[in-house]
C-alpha positions in Angstrom: -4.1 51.4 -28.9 -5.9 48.0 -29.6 -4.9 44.9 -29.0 -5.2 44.1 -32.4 -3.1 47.0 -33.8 -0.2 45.5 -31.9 2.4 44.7 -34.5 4.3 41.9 -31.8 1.2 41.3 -29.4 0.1 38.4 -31.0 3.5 36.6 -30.9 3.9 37.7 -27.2 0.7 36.6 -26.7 0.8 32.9 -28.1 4.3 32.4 -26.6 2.5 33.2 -22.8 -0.3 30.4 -23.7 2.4 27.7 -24.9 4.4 28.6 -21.8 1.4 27.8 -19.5 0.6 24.8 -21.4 4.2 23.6 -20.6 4.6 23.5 -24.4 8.2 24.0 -24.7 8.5 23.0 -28.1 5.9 25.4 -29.2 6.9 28.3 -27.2 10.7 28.0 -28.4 10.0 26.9 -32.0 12.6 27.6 -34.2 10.9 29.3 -36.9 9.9 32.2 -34.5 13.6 32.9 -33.5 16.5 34.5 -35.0 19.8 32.4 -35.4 21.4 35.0 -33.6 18.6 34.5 -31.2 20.6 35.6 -27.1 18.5 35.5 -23.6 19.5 38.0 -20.9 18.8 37.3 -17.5 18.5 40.2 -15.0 19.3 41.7 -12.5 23.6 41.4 -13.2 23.1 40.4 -9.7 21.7 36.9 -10.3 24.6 35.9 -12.2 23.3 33.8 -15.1 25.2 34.0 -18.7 23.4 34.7 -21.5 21.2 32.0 -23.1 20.9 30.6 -26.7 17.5 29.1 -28.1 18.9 25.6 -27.0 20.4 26.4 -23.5 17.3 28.1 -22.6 14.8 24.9 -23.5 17.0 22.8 -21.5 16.9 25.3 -18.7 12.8 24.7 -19.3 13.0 21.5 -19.3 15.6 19.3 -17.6 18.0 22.1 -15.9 16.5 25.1 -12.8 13.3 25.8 -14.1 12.6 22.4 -15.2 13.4 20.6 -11.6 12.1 23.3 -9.2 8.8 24.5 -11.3 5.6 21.8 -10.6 3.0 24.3 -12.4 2.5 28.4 -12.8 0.6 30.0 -15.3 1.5 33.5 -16.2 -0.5 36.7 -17.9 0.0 39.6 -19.1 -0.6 43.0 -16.7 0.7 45.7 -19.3 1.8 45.5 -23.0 4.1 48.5 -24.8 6.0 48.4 -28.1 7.8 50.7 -30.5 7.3 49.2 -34.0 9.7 51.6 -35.8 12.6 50.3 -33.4 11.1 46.5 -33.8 10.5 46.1 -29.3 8.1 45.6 -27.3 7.5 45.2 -23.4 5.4 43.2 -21.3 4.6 43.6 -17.5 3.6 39.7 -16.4 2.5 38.2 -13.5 3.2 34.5 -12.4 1.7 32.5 -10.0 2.3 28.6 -9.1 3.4 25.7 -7.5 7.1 24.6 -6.3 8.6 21.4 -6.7 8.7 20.7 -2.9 5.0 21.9 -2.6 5.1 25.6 -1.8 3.2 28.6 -3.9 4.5 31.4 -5.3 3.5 34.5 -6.9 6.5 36.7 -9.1 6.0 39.8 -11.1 8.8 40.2 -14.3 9.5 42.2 -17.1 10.2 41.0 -20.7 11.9 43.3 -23.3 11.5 41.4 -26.4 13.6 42.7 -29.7 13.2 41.1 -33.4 15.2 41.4 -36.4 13.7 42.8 -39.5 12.3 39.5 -40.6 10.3 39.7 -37.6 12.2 37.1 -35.7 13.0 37.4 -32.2 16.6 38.4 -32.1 17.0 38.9 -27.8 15.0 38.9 -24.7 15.9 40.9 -21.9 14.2 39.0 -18.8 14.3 40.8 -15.8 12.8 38.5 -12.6 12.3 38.6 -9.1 16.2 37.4 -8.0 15.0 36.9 -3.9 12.5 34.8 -5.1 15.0 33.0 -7.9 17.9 32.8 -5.4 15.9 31.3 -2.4 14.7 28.7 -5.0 18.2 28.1 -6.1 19.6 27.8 -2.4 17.2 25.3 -1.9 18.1 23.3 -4.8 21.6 23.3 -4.1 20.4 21.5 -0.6 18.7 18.9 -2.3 21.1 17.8 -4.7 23.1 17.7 -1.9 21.5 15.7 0.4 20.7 13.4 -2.7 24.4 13.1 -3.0 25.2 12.1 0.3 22.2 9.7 0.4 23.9 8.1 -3.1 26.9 7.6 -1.2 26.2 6.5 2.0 24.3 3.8 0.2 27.0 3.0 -1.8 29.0 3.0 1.2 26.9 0.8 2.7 26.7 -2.2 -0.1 30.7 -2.4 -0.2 30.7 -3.2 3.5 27.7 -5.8 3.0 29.9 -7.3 0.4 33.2 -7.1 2.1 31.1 -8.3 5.2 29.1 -11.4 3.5 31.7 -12.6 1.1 31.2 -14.1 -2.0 29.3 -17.3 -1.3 26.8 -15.2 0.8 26.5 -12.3 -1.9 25.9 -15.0 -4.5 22.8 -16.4 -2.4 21.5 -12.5 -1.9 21.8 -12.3 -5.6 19.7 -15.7 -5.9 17.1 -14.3 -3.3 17.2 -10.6 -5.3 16.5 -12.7 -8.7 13.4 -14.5 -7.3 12.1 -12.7 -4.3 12.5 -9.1 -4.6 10.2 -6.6 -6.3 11.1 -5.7 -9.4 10.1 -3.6 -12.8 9.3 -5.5 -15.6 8.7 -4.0 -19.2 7.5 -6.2 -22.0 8.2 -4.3 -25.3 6.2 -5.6 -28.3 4.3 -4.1 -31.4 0.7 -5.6 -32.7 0.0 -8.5 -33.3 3.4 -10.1 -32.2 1.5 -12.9 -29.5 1.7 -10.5 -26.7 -1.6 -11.4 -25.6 -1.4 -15.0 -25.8 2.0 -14.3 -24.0 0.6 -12.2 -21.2 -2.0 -15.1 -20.8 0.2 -17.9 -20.5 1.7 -16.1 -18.0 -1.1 -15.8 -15.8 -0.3 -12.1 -14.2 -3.5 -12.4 -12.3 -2.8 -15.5 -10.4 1.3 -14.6 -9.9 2.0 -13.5 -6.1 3.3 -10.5 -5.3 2.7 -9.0 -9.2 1.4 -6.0 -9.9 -0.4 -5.8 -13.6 -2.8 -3.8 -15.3 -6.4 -5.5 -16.4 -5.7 -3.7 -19.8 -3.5 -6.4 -21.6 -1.4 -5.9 -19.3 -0.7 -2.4 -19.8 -1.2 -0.2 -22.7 -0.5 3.0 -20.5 0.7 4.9 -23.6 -2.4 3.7 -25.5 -4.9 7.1 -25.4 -1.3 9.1 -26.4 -1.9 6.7 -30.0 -5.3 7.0 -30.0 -5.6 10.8 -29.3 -3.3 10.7 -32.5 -5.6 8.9 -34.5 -8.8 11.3 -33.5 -6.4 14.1 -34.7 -5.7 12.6 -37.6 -1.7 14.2 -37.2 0.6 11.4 -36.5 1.4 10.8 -40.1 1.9 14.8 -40.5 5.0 16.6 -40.1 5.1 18.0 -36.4 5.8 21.6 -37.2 2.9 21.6 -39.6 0.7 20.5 -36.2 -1.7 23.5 -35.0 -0.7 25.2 -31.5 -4.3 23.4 -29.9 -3.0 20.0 -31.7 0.6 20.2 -30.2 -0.8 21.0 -26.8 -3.3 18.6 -26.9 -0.8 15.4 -27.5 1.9 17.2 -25.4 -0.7 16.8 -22.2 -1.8 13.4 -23.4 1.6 11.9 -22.8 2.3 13.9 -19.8 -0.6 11.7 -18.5 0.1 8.6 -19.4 3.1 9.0 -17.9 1.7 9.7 -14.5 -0.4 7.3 -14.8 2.3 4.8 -15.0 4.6 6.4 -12.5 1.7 6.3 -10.4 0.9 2.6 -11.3 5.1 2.3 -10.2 4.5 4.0 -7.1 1.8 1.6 -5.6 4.0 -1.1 -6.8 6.4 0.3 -4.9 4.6 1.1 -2.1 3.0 -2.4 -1.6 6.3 -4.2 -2.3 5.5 -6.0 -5.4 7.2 -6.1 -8.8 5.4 -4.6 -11.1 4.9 -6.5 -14.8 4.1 -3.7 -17.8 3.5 -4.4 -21.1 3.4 -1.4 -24.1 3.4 -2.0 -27.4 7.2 0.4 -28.7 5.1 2.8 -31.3 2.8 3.7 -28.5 5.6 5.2 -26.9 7.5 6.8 -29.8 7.6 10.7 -29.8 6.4 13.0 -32.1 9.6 14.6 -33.8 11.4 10.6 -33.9 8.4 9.8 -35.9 9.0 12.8 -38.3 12.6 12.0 -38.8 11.5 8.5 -39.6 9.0 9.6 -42.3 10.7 12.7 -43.8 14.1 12.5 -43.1 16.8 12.8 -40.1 17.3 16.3 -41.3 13.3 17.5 -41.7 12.9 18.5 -38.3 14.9 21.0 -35.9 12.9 20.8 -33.1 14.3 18.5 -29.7 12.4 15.4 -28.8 9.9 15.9 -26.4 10.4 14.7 -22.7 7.9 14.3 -20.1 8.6 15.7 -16.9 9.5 13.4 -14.1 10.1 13.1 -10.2 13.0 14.4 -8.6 14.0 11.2 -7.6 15.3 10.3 -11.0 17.8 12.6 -10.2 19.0 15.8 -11.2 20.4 15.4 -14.4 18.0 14.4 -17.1 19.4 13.2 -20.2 17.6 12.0 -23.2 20.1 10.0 -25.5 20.0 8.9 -28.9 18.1 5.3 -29.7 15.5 6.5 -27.0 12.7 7.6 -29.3 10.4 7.7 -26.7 9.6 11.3 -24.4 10.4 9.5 -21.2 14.0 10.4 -20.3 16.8 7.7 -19.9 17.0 7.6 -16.1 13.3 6.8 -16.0 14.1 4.1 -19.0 16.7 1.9 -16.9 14.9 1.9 -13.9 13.0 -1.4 -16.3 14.5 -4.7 -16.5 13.0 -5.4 -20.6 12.0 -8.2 -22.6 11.3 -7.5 -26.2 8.9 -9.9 -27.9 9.3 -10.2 -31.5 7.2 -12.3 -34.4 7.7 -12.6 -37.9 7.0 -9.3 -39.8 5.6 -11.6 -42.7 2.7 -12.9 -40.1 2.4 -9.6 -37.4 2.1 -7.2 -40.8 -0.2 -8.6 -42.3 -2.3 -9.3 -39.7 -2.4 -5.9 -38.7 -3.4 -4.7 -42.0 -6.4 -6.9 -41.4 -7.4 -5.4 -38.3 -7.3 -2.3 -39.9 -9.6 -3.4 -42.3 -11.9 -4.5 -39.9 -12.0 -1.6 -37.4 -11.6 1.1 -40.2 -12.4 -0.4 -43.6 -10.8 -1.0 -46.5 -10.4 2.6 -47.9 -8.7 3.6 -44.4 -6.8 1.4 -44.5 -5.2 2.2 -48.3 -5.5 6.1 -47.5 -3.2 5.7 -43.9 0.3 4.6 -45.4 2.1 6.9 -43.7 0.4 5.8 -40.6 1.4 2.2 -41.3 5.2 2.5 -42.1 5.1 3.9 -38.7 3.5 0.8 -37.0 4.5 -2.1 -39.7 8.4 -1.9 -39.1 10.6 -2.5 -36.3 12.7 0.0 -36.0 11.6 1.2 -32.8 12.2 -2.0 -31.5 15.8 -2.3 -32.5 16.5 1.4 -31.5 15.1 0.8 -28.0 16.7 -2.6 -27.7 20.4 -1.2 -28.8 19.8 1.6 -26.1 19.5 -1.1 -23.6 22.0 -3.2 -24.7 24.2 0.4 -24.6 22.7 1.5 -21.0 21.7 -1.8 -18.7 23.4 -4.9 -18.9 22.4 -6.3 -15.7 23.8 -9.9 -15.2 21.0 -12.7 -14.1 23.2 -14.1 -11.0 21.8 -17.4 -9.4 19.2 -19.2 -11.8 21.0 -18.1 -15.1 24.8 -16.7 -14.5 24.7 -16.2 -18.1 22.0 -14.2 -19.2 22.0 -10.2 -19.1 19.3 -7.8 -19.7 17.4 -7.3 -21.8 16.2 -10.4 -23.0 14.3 -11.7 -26.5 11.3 -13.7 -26.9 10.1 -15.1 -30.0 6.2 -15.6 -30.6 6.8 -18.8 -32.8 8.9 -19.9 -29.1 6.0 -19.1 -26.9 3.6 -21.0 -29.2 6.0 -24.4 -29.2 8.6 -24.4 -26.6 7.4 -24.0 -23.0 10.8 -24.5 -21.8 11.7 -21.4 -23.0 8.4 -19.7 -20.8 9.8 -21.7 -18.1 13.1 -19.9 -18.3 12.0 -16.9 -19.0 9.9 -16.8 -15.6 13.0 -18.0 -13.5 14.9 -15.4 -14.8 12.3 -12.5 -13.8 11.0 -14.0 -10.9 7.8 -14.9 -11.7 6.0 -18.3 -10.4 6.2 -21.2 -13.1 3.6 -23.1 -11.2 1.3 -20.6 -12.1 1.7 -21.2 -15.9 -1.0 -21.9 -18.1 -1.4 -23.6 -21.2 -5.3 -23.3 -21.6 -8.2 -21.5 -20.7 -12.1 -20.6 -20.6 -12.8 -18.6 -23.7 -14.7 -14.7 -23.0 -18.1 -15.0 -22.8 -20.0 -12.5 -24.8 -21.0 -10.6 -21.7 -17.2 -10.1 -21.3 -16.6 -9.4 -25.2 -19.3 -7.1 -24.6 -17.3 -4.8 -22.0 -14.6 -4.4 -24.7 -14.9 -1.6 -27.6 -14.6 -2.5 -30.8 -11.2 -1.9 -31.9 -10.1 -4.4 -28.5 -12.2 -7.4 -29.4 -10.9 -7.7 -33.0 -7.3 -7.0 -31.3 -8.1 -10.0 -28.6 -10.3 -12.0 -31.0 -7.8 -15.0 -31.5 -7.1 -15.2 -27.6 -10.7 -14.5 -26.5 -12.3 -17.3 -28.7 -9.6 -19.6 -27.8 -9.2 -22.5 -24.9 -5.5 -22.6 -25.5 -2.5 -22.0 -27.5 -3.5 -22.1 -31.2 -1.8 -24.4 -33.1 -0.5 -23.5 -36.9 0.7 -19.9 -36.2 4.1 -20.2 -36.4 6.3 -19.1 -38.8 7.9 -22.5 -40.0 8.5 -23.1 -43.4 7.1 -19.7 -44.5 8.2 -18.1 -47.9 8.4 -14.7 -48.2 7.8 -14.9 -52.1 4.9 -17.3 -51.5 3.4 -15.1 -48.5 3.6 -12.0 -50.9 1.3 -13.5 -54.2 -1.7 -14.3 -51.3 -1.1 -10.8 -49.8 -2.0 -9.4 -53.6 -4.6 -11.4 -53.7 -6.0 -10.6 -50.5 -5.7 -7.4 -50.3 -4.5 -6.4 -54.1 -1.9 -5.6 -56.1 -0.9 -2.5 -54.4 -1.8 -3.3 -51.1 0.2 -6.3 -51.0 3.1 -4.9 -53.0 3.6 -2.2 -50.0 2.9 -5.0 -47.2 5.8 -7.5 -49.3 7.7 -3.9 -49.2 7.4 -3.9 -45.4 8.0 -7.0 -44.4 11.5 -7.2 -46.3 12.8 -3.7 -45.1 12.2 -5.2 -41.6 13.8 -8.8 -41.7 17.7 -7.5 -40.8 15.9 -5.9 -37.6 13.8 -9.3 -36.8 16.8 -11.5 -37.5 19.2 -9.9 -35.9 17.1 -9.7 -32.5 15.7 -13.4 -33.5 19.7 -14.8 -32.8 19.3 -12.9 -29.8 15.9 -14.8 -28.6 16.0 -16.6 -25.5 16.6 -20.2 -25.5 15.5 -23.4 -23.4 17.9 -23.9 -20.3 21.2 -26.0 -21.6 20.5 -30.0 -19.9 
């Protein structure tokens, strides 16, 4: 019978390529399964209870399979079905990589059965269980041992205290606040003054810092961009293509590892480590659906990235995190969230749009833009810190508690605040500066084309720029030389913006951080 005669084949046969691909979302997709939808694990013998839809992606994804399964990739040996009873069978054949290193090679049966909408309706999965146990066993003896590592060490810092006392904890705390490495995580959105900010600071001249030549981060950046080329971040996610969902599933996946990998040399060389990522770089695919068509318009879980074992063994992904980095990886950061006036960052993003896109880009990407010119994933990821780390600063600033606030208009006019801000995260204040060489054109030159217009201010300046600040601005007044500048449309959706997002930037402005009480 040919392949193409198959009635189920084709189903069978695009669920095997999302499963190698790691695309969970794609390979368990709600519209492909019944509601009814049950997974069967065989042999009895292994023990498992049967699956829904739900428990079986977080088995995939956070739970067995997703902490003992590094890589595999699966195909097909023999195919069978009987249309009239709505089955079919596959033979497949898996081989791959193990958490802890080792290969493996399984064979398995699937017996899939669909309902008479043509939805699949149960799976009968029967595995290799001496393979499957021996994988479990071993485990079971790493969570283990992570557990008794967990509290030996916890063992071991009440006896410090209890041994030190309080005046001697209270100077470890001081030498932990300025001395010991640490993970920083500026959180910011375009054109808030994180450049200017990230040059004040001087990451290239503090000891012991680790930074990135990039702005000082952007590891999330290609996961945007690669968004852009497809032209599908302003689209619905289930409406992406199978190559499309892949595609931006891998992306992320990589920028990830390059950061965890830019964490681990930190690590490994003993220096903190100073990242700084604009928040709707991060954001996930399904968070931005909700936000565009509704909390209701999408069914499918947020994506997640997967992760070492050493962020431990349960993975959760809460809500406010709108990113696909679970939580565990999240409050390994100490944050800072830099935030400007959406009446000057909005519309001087709408600019640079202009200029690296044109005009008629710019007026045909709304959707695109009420993802980038609002900040709402700001708030969201600053309430889930405020919700999961509030880590007190002991020592130089009893009173302050992660995460902290900066405001641009601060970082333009009150050094004391920069000054603070530095103590507080252990940075070196003598390594401040408050001007600079502008690029040359050989060093504009290395930069593509989007980068220079997004550094243009900072690269053709000797110094903090005067005049940007938000002081005495009017909304009302703002809004007629937006509609002039840009039209009447244009500058009626950019006034539209900017006031949706003012109960977000006030409410994190009274949070800001202020100069040091005299």
């Amino acid at each position: 019978m040919a392949k193409g005669s198959y009635k189920y084949r084709d189903f069978v046969d695009r669920g095997v390529v999302a499963l190698n691909n790691w695309d969970f979302d794609a390979y368990l997709s709600p519209n492909d399964f019944s509601p009814n939808f049950t997974k069967y694990l065989g042999p009895q013998s292994m023990g498992v209870p049967p699956q829904k839809r739900e428990d079986w992606y977080e088995d995939l994804t956070t739970g067995f399979v997703g902490q003992n399964f590094k890589q595999w990739h699966a195909t097909i040996q023999q195919y069978c079905e009987d249309a009239d009873n709505r089955c079919a069978i596959a033979w497949c054949r898996e081989n791959g990589i193990l958490i802890d290193g080792r290969e493996y090679e399984m064979d398995y049966v699937m017996r899939y059965e669909f309902d008479e909408n043509g939805k699949l309706e149960k799976l009968y999965e029967h595995t290799d269980s001496d393979l499957q146990k021996g994988i479990y066993m071993r485990w079971m003896e790493r969570l283990e041992k992570e557990k008794e590592k967990e509290t030996q060490k916890q063992k071991q810092k009440e006896t410090q205290t209890q041994e030190n006392g309080q005046k001697e904890v209270d100077t470890a705390k001081q030498n932990k606040n300025t001395d010991q490495p640490r993970q920083l995580y500026l959180i910011t959105y375009p054109r808030s003054a994180s450049n200017l900010l990230v040059r004040i600071l001087s990451l290239e001249n503090q000891p012991n810092v680790l930074s990135r030549d990039r702005g000082g981060g952007y590891f999330f950046l290609p996961f945007f961009n690669l968004g852009d080329e497809l032209n599908n971040r302003s689209r619905h996610v289930e409406k992406w293509t199978q190559e499309e969902r892949s595609q931006m599933m891998q992306m992320y996946q990589k920028c990830y590892d390059d950061l965890e990998e830019h964490v681990q040399r930190a690590s490994a060389e003993g220096k903190t480590i100073f990242v700084k990522e604009h928040g709707d770089f991060m954001t996930e695919p399904t968070a931005q659906t909700r936000f565009l068509f509704g909390k209701d318009s999408v069914t499918e879980f947020p994506w997640t990235v997967k992760v070492p074992s050493t962020y431990g063994s349960e993975l959760t992904h809460s809500a406010l995190n709108h990113t696909a980095l679970p939580d565990q990886f999240l409050q390994t950061w100490l944050p800072t969230f830099l935030i400007r006036h959406p009446a000057l960052a909005f519309p001087s993003h709408y600019r640079t749009i202009i200029d690296t896109k044109g005009v008629e880009a710019a007026r045909a990407g709304e959707r695109d833009q009420i993802l980038m010119m609002t900040l709402h994933w700001t708030r969201a990821l600053y309430d889930w810190y405020t919700q999961h780390l509030s880590k007190p600063e002991p020592g130089v600033d009893s009173d302050i508690t992660w995460p902290l606030v900066l405001e641009a208009d601060d970082i333009m006019t009150e050094p004391e605040v920069i000054v603070r801000f530095c103590e507080i995260a252990g940075l070196d204040t003598t390594k401040l500066q408050s001007s600079w060489t502008p690029a040359t054109e050989e060093e504009l030159a290395k930069i593509n084309k989007v980068g220079r217009r997004m550094f243009s201010t900072i690269s053709a300046s000797n110094g903090i720029v005067k005049g940007k600040t938000s002081a005495n601005l009017d909304i009302d007044t703002e809004a007629k030389k937006w509609k002039g500048e840009f039209g009447e449309g244009e500058g009626e959706k950019i006034e539209r913006w900017v006031r949706a997002a003012m109960p977000d930037y006030e409410f994190m402005k009274a949070k800001r951080l202020r100069p040091k009480p005299a």
